Amino acid sequence: MSTNEMARGLRNNNPLNIVKSPDFCWLGEVKEGGDKIFVKFETMPQGCRAALKLLRTYYEKHKCNTICRIIRRWAPETENNVQAYIKTVSLLTGIAPTTLLPPMKEETKIVWCDLTVAMASVECGLDQHGREVMAGYVDIGWQLLNP
């Protein structure tokens, strides 16, 4: 598969398609020659770190403590099939859409890493092999977030 055939999130090392903000700069963000809408990261682990950091903010600051609440905030209904997104993430994680998620801590790492991989699967169209590869990147992203 050529680079141009890859999903945008994969090309940008941004598996959850984080939108650029003029007021914020991410660790590893590529400023020149990147995407006009979405952040481009130097490496996939840096993109995964950013995704985990945003998910933690959603949980702590915005009280998005279920898959349903996270997806509804992450993927606006005006641009996404939110019900399908929620259903897929719930199926891939084995967590019901309205089940309360635990706080993001080392002992709950698997929950948050699985959630990130499942969301990347929806955002980038990952198959089983792609999810396995992404899980490795998310694990490194977790380590970058929690050194």
CSV table of C-alpha atoms in Angstrom, one decimal, residues 6-56:
chain,number,residue,atom,x,y,z
A,6,MET,CA,-3.1,5.0,3.7
A,7,ALA,CA,-5.8,6.5,5.9
A,8,ARG,CA,-5.1,10.2,6.7
A,9,GLY,CA,-4.6,9.5,10.4
A,10,LEU,CA,-1.9,6.9,9.6
A,11,ARG,CA,-0.2,9.3,7.1
A,12,ASN,CA,-0.2,12.0,9.8
A,13,ASN,CA,0.9,9.6,12.7
A,14,ASN,CA,-2.4,10.9,14.2
A,15,PRO,CA,-4.5,7.8,14.7
A,16,LEU,CA,-7.5,9.6,16.3
A,17,ASN,CA,-7.3,12.6,13.8
A,18,ILE,CA,-6.8,15.3,16.4
A,19,VAL,CA,-7.7,18.7,14.8
A,20,LYS,CA,-5.1,21.4,14.8
A,21,SER,CA,-5.4,24.3,17.2
A,22,PRO,CA,-3.6,27.6,16.7
A,23,ASP,CA,-3.4,28.0,20.5
A,24,PHE,CA,-1.7,24.7,21.2
A,25,CYS,CA,1.4,22.8,20.1
A,26,TRP,CA,1.8,19.0,20.8
A,27,LEU,CA,5.0,17.2,21.6
A,28,GLY,CA,6.3,16.0,18.2
A,29,GLU,CA,3.9,18.1,16.2
A,30,VAL,CA,5.2,18.8,12.6
A,31,LYS,CA,4.5,22.5,11.9
A,32,GLU,CA,5.7,22.8,8.3
A,33,GLY,CA,4.4,20.8,5.4
A,34,GLY,CA,1.7,19.0,7.4
A,35,ASP,CA,-2.0,18.6,7.0
A,36,LYS,CA,-4.1,21.8,6.9
A,37,ILE,CA,-6.8,20.4,9.3
A,38,PHE,CA,-5.3,17.7,11.4
A,39,VAL,CA,-2.1,17.6,13.5
A,40,LYS,CA,0.8,15.7,11.9
A,41,PHE,CA,3.2,14.1,14.4
A,42,GLU,CA,6.8,13.0,13.8
A,43,THR,CA,6.1,9.5,15.1
A,44,MET,CA,3.0,7.3,15.7
A,45,PRO,CA,3.8,7.0,19.4
A,46,GLN,CA,3.7,10.8,19.8
A,47,GLY,CA,0.3,10.8,18.1
A,48,CYS,CA,-0.9,8.0,20.4
A,49,ARG,CA,0.4,10.0,23.4
A,50,ALA,CA,-1.6,13.0,22.3
A,51,ALA,CA,-4.7,10.9,21.9
A,52,LEU,CA,-4.3,9.5,25.4
A,53,LYS,CA,-3.7,12.9,26.8
A,54,LEU,CA,-6.9,14.2,25.2
A,55,LEU,CA,-8.9,11.3,26.4
A,56,ARG,CA,-7.6,11.9,29.9
